[in-house]
Short mmCIF file of C-alpha atoms in Angstrom, two decimals:
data_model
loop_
_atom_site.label_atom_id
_atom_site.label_comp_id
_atom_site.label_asym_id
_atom_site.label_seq_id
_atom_site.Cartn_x
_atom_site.Cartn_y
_atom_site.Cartn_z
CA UNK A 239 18.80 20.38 13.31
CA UNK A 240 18.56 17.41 10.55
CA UNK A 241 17.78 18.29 7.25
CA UNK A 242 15.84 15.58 5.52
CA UNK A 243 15.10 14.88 1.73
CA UNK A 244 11.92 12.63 0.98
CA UNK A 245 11.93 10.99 -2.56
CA UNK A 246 9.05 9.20 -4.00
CA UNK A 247 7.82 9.09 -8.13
CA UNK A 248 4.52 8.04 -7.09
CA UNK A 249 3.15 8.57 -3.75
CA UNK A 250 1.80 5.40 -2.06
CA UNK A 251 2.44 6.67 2.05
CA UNK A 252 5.65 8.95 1.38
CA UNK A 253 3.16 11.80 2.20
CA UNK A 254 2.51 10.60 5.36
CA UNK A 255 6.22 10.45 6.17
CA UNK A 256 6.74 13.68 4.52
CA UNK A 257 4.09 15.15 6.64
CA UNK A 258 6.09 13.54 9.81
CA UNK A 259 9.32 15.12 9.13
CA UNK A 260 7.22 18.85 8.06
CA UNK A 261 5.98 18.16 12.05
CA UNK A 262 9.14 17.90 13.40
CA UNK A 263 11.06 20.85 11.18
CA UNK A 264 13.12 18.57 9.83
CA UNK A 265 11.77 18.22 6.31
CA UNK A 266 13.94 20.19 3.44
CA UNK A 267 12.31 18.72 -0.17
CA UNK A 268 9.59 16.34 -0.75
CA UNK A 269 10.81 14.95 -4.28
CA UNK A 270 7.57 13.77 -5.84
CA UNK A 271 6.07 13.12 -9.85
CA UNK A 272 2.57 14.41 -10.88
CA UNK A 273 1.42 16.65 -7.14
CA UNK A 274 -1.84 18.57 -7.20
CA UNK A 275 -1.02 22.34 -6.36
CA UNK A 276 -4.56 24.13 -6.82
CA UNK A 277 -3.32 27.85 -7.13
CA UNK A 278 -0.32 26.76 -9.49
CA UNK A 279 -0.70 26.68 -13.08
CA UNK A 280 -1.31 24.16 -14.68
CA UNK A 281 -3.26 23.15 -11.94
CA UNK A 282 -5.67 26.06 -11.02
CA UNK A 283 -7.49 25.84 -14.80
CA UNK A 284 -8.65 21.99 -13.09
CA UNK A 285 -11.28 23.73 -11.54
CA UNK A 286 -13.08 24.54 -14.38
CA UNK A 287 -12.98 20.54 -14.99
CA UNK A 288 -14.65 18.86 -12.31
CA UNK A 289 -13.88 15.03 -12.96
CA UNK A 290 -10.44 15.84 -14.09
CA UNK A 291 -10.10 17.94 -11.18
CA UNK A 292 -11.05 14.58 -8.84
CA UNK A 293 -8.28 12.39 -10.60
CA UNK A 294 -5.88 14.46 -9.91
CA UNK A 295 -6.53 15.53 -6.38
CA UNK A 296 -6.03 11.62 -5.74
CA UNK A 297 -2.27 13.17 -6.00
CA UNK A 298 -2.06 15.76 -2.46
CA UNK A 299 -2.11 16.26 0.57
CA UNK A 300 -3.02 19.23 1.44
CA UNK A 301 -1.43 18.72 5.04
CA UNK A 302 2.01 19.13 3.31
CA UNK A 303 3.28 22.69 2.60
CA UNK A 304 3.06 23.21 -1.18
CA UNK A 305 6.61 24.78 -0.59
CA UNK A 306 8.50 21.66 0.57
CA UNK A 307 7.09 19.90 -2.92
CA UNK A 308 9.43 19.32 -5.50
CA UNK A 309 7.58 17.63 -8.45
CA UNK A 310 8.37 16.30 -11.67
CA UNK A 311 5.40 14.75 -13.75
CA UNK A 312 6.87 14.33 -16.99
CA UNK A 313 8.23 10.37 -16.35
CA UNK A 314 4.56 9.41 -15.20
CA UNK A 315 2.79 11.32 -18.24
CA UNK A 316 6.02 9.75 -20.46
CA UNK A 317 5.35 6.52 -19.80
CA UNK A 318 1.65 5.57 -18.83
CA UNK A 319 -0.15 8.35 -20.34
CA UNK A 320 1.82 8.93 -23.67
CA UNK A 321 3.42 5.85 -24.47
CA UNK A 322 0.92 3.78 -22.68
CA UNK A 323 3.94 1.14 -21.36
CA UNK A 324 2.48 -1.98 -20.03
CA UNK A 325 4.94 -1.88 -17.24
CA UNK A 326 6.15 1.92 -16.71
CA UNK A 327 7.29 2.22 -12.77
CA UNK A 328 10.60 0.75 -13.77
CA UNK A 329 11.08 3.28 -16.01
CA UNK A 330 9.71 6.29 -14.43
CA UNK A 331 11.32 5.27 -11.04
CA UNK A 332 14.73 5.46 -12.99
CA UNK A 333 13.80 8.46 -15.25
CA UNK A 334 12.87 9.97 -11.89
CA UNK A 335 16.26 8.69 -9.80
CA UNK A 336 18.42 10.75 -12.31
CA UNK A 337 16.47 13.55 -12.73
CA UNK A 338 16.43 13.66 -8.12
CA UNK A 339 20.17 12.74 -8.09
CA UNK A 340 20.85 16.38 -10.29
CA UNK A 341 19.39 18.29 -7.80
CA UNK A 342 21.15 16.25 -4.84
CA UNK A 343 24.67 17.48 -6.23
CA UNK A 344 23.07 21.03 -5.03
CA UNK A 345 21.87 20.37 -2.29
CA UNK A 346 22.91 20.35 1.91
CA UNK A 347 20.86 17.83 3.64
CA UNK A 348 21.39 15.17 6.10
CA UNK A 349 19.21 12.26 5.42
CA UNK A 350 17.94 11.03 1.97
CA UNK A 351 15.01 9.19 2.39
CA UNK A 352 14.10 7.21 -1.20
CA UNK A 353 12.35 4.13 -2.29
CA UNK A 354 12.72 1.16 -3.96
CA UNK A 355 13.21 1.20 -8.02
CA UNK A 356 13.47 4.69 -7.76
CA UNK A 357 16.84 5.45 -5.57
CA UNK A 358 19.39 4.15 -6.77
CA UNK A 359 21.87 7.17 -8.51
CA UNK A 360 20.27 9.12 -5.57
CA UNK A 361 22.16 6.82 -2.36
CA UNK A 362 25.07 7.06 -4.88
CA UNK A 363 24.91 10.78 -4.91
CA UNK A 364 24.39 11.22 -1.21
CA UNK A 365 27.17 8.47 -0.07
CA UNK A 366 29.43 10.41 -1.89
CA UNK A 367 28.53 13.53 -0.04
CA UNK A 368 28.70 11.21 3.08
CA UNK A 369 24.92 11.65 3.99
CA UNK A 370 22.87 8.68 5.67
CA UNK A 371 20.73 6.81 3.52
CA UNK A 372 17.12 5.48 3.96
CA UNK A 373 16.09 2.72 1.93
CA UNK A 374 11.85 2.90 2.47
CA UNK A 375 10.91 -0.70 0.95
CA UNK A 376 7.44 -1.34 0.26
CA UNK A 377 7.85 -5.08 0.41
CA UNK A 378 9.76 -7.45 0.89
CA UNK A 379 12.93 -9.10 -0.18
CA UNK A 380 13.42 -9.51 -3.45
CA UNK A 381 14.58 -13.14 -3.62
CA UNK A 382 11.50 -13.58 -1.29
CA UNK A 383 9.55 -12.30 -3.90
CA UNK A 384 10.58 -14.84 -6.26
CA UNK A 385 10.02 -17.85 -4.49
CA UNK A 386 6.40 -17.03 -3.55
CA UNK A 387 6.49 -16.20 -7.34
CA UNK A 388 7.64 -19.75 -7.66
CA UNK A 389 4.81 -21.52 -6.32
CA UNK A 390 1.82 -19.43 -7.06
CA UNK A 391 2.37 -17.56 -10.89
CA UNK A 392 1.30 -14.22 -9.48
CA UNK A 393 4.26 -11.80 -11.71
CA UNK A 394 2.81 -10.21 -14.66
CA UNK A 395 6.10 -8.59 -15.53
CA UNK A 396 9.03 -10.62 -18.43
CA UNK A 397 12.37 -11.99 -17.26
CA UNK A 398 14.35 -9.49 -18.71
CA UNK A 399 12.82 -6.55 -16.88
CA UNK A 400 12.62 -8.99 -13.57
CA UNK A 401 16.44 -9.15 -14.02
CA UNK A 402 16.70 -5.81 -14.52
CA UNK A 403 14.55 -4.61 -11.54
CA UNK A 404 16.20 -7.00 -9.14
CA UNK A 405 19.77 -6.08 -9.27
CA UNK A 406 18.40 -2.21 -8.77
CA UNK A 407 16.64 -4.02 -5.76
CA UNK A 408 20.12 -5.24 -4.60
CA UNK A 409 22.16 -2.36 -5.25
CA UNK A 410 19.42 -0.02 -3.49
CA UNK A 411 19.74 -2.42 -0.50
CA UNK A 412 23.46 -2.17 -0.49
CA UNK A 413 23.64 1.67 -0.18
CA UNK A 414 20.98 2.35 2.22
CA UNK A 415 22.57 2.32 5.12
CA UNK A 416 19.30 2.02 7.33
CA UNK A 417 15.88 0.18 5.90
CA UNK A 418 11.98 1.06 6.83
CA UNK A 419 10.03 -1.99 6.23
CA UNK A 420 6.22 -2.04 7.14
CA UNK A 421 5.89 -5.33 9.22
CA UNK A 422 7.84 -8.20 10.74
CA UNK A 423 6.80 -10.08 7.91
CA UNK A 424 9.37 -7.96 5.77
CA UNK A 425 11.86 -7.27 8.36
CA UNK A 426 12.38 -11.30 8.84
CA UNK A 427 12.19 -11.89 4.75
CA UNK A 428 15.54 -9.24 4.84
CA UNK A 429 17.53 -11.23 7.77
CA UNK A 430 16.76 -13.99 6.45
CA UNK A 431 18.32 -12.94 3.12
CA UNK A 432 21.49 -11.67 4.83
CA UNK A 433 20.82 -8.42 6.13
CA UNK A 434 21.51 -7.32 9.41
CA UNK A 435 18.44 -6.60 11.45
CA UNK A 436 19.71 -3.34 13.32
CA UNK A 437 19.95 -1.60 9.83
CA UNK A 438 15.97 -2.31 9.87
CA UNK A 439 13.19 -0.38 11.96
CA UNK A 440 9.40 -1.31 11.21
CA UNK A 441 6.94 1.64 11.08
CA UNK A 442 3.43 -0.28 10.28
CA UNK A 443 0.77 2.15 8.10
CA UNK A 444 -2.06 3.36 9.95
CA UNK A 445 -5.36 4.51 9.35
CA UNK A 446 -7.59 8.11 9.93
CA UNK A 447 -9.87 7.27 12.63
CA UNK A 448 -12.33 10.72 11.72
CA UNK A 449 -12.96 8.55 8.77
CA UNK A 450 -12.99 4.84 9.08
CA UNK A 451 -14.85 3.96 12.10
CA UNK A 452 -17.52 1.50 13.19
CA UNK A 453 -20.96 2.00 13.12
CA UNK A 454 -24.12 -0.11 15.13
CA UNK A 455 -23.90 -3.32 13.17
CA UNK A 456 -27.52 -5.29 12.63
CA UNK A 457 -27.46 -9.54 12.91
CA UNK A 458 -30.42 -9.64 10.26
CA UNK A 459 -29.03 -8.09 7.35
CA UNK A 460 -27.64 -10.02 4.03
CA UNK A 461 -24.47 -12.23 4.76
CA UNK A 462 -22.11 -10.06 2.54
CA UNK A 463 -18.35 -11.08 1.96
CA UNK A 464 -15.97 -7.80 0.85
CA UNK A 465 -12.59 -7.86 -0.99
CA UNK A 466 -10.88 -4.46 -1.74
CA UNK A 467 -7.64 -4.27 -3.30
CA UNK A 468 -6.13 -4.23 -7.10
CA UNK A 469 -7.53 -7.06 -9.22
CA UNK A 470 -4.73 -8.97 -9.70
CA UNK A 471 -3.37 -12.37 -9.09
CA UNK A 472 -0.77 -11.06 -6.18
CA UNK A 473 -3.82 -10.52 -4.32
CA UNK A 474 -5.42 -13.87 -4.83
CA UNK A 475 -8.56 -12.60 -6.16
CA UNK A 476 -8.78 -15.94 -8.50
CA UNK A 477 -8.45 -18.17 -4.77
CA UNK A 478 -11.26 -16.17 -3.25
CA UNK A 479 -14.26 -16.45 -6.71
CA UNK A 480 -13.07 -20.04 -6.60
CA UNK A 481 -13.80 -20.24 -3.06
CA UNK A 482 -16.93 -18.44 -3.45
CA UNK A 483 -18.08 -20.85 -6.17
CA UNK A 484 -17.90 -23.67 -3.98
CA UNK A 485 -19.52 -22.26 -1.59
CA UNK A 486 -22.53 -21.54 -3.76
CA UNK A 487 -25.01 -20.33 -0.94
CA UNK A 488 -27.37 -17.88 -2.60
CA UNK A 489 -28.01 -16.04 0.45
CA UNK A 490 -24.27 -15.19 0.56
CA UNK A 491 -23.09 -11.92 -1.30
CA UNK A 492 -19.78 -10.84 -2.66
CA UNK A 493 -18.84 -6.91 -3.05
CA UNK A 494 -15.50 -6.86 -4.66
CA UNK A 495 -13.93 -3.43 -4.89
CA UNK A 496 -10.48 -2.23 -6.90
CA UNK A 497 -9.00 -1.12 -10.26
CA UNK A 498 -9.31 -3.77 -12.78
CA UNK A 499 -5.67 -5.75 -13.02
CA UNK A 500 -4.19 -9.21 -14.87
CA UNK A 501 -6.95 -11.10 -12.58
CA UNK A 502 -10.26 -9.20 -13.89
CA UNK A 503 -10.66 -12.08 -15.88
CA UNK A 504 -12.15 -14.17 -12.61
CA UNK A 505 -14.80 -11.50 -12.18
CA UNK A 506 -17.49 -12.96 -14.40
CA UNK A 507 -20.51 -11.35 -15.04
CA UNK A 508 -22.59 -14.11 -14.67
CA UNK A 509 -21.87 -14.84 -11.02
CA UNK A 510 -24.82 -14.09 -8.91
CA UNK A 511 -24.83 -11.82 -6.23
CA UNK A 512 -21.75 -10.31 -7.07
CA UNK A 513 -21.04 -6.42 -7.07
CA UNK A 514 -18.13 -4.93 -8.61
CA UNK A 515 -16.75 -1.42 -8.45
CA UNK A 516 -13.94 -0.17 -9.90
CA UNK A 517 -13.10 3.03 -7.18
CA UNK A 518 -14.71 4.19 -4.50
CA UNK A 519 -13.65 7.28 -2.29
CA UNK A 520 -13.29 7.09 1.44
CA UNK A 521 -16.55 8.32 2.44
CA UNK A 522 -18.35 5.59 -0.35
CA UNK A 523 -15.90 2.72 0.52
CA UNK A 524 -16.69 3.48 4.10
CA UNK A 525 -19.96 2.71 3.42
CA UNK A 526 -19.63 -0.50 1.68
CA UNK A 527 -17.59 -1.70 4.63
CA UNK A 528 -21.04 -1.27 6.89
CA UNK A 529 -22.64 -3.22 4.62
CA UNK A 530 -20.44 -5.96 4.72
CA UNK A 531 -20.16 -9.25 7.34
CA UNK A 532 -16.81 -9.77 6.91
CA UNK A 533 -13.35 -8.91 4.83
CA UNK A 534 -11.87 -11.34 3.51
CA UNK A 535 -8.44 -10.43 1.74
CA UNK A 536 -6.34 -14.08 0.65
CA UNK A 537 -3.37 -11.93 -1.02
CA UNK A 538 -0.59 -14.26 -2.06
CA UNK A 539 1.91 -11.47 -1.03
CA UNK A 540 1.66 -8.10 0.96
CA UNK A 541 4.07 -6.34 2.68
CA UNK A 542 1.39 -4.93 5.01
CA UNK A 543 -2.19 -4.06 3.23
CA UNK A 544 -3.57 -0.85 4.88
CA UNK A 545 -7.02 -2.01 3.93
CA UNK A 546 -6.75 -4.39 6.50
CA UNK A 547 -7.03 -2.42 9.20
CA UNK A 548 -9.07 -0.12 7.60
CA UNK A 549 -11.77 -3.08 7.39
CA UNK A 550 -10.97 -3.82 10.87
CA UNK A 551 -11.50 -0.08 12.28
CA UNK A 552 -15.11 -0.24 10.56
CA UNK A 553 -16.28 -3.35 12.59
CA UNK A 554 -15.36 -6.01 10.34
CA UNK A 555 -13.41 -9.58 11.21
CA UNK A 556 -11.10 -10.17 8.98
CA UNK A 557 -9.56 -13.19 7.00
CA UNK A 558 -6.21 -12.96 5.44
CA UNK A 559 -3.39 -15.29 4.56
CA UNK A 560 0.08 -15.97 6.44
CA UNK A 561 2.06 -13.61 3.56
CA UNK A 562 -0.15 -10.28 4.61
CA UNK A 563 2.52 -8.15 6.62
CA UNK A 564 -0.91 -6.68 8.24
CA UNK A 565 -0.87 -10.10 10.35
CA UNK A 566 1.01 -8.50 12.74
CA UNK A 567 -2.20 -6.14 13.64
CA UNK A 568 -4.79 -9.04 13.89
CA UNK A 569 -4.98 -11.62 16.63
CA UNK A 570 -5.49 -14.87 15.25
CA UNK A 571 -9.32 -16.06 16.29
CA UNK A 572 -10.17 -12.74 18.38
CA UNK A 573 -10.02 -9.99 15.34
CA UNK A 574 -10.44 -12.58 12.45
CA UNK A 575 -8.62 -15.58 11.30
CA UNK A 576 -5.11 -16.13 9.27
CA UNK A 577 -4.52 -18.65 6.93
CA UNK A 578 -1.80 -20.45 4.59
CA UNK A 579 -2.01 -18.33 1.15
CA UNK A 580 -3.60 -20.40 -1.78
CA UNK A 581 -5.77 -22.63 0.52
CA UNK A 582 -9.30 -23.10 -1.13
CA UNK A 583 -10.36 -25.48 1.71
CA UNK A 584 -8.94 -23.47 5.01
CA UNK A 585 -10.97 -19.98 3.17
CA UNK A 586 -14.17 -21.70 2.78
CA UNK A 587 -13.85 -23.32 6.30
CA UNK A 588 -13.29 -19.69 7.95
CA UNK A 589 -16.14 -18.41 5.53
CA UNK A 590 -18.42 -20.57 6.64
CA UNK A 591 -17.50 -20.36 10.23
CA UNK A 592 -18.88 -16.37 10.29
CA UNK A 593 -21.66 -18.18 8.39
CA UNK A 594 -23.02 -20.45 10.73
CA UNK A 595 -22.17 -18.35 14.14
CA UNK A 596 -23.36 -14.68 13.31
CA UNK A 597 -22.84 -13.51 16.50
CA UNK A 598 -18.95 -13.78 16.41
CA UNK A 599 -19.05 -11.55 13.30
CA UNK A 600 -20.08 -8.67 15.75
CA UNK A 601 -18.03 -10.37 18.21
CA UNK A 602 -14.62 -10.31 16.41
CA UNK A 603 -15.91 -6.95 14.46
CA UNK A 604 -15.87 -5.16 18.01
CA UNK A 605 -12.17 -6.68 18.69
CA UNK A 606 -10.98 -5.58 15.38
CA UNK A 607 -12.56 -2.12 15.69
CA UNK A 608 -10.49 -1.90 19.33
CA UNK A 609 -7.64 -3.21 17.79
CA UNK A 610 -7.21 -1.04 14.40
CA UNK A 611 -7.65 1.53 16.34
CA UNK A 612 -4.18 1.06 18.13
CA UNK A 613 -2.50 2.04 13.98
CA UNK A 614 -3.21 5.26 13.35
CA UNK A 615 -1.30 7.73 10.79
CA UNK A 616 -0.78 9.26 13.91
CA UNK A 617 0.94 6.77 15.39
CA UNK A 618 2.78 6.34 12.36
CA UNK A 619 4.31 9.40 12.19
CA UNK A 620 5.11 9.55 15.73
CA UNK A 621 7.20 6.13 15.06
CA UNK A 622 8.79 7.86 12.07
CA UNK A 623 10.20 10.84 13.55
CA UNK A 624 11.71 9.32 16.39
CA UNK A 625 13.66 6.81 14.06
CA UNK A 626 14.82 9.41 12.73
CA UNK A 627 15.87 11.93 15.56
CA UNK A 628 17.32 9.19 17.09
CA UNK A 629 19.62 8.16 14.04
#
């Protein structure tokens, strides 16, 4: 029987995989920063602290055994909390790589499973123990990266730490011996920069069907757009209040939902009909999506974009660009429509085109619902666990 090592200083879906390799007894240690354990100390005092409580449960899973979780918070609270750095997850995913790559040295395993910025000393450790290594890459090629970059000014991050970052990026790359990437979109950006494609296997994210799920949809209600995602430029919130702008119908609506980033700047409080939240939980965001016509997401860059489908599985048609590794869910004109990143005219055209023919909203919104409902975590994990068994 495999014994596999999961290593992530955040969390983004590395529970989900965790979880996958806990289902299939193959999971040893889930290395992981700040994790919520509610009958551990510090933890179980939370309780008396209801909002703090909330912030920090953002941070489990309560799926995964408590027993398999490794954690090591100080990194995180190191750099964003107490030293407030502008850019910390270099520096936590490093402070985090040498602190995993100790407890490696002590360690029998089979597989280590670790992520990008954050792996490096830990493939090191484990190819010279002559374990297999799992790159887990989030997006997609560096060099990829940069040429997008390039053309559209989306990196909020200085040359010297871009430097820095991308020969970690290259050396990570070199030691995994196998890479998960989460669409074809990111496999083809890898081959393209020289790596071979059987070291790559895609495993697209999925979503929790008990949860996001459509609902009877009703023609008459307000024409409401809906972007959810981190305010920044990467996601091209600046293309889609431009877009909006010239559009300039008051009947249309705009909810716009995500942590304020380098592109909260667009969202001006003077722009009618425009709602802004910061967060929302499933069960609120869920709800937002039902009010809403149609998603429209015109990110510069993503890898995949779970929100996607998580738009789709609530009855919504969807618009996103070419460089959304979620493409590979939606069918071009029966789920929604994809267009070239950055283009003001082709957003506004597919904008209006909902706007003008109501009934394909529900139309498309039933295909996307079908579709969505083909990526599940489920599914996900399944996918997982048979890469690896198979390896």
């Amino acid at each position: 029987m495999k014994k596999v090592i999961v290593s992530h200083p955040g969390r983004q879906h590395s529970h989900q995989l965790a979880y996958a390799l806990q289902e299939g007894k193959i999971l040893l240690k889930y290395f992981t920063g700040l994790w919520y354990k509610p009958d551990k100390f510090p933890y179980s005092i939370l309780k008396k602290m209801p909002q703090l409580e909330k912030e920090f449960k953002k941070r489990y899973f309560e799926k995964i055994n408590p027993e398999y979780v490794v954690q090591n918070p100080f990194p995180e609270i190191k750099y964003r909390f107490i030293l407030k750095d502008k850019n910390p997850w270099l520096k936590i995913g490093m402070e985090f790589d040498r602190w995993v790559s100790k407890k490696l040295k002590k360690l029998d395993f089979d597989i280590f499973i670790g992520y990008e910025l954050s792996s490096l000393k830990s493939f090191r450790i484990a190819k010279l123990k002559k374990k297999i290594t799992i790159l887990d890459l989030s997006q997609i090629h560096y060099k990829d990266i940069i040429k997008i970059n390039n053309k559209f000014k989306f990196l909020n991050v200085n040359k010297r730490v871009l430097k820095i970052e991308n020969k970690i990026k290259d050396e990570e790359l070199k030691y995994a011996d196998y890479i998960i990437v989460l669409s074809e979109f990111a496999k083809e950006s890898l081959i393209k920069n020289g790596i071979d494609r059987d070291r790559i296997f895609v495993a697209h994210l999925g979503i929790e069907p008990s949860i996001f799920k459509p609902t009877e949809r009703h023609e008459d209600k307000e024409f409401t757009l809906i972007f959810v995602g981190t305010i920044c430029k990467r996601k091209g919130i600046n293309y889609l209040i431009e877009t909006y702008k010239r559009i300039n119908k008051p009947d249309i609506h705009l909810t716009i939902i995500g942590p304020p980033a380098d592109a909260f700047k667009y969202i001006e409080k003077n722009i009618k009909n425009l709602k802004y939240k910061s967060f929302l939980p499933h069960e609120k965001l869920v709800k937002e999506y039902y009010k809403s016509s149609i998603f429209v997401f015109p990110s510069l860059l993503d890898s995949f974009a779970q929100v996607v489908l998580e738009a789709m599985a609530c009855g919504l048609p969807v618009i996103i660009t070419e460089n959304v590794g979620a493409k590979d869910c939606v069918r071009n004109g029966v789920d929604g429509f994809i267009i070239p990143p950055g283009d003001i005219t082709a957003l506004k055209e597919k904008i209006l085109y909902f706007y003008y023919n109501r009934e394909k909203i529900y139309e498309m919104g039933k295909n996307a619902s079908e579709q969505a409902r083909k990526y599940t975590w489920e599914k996900y994990r399944e996918n997982i666990l048979k890469f690896i068994k198979e390896l």
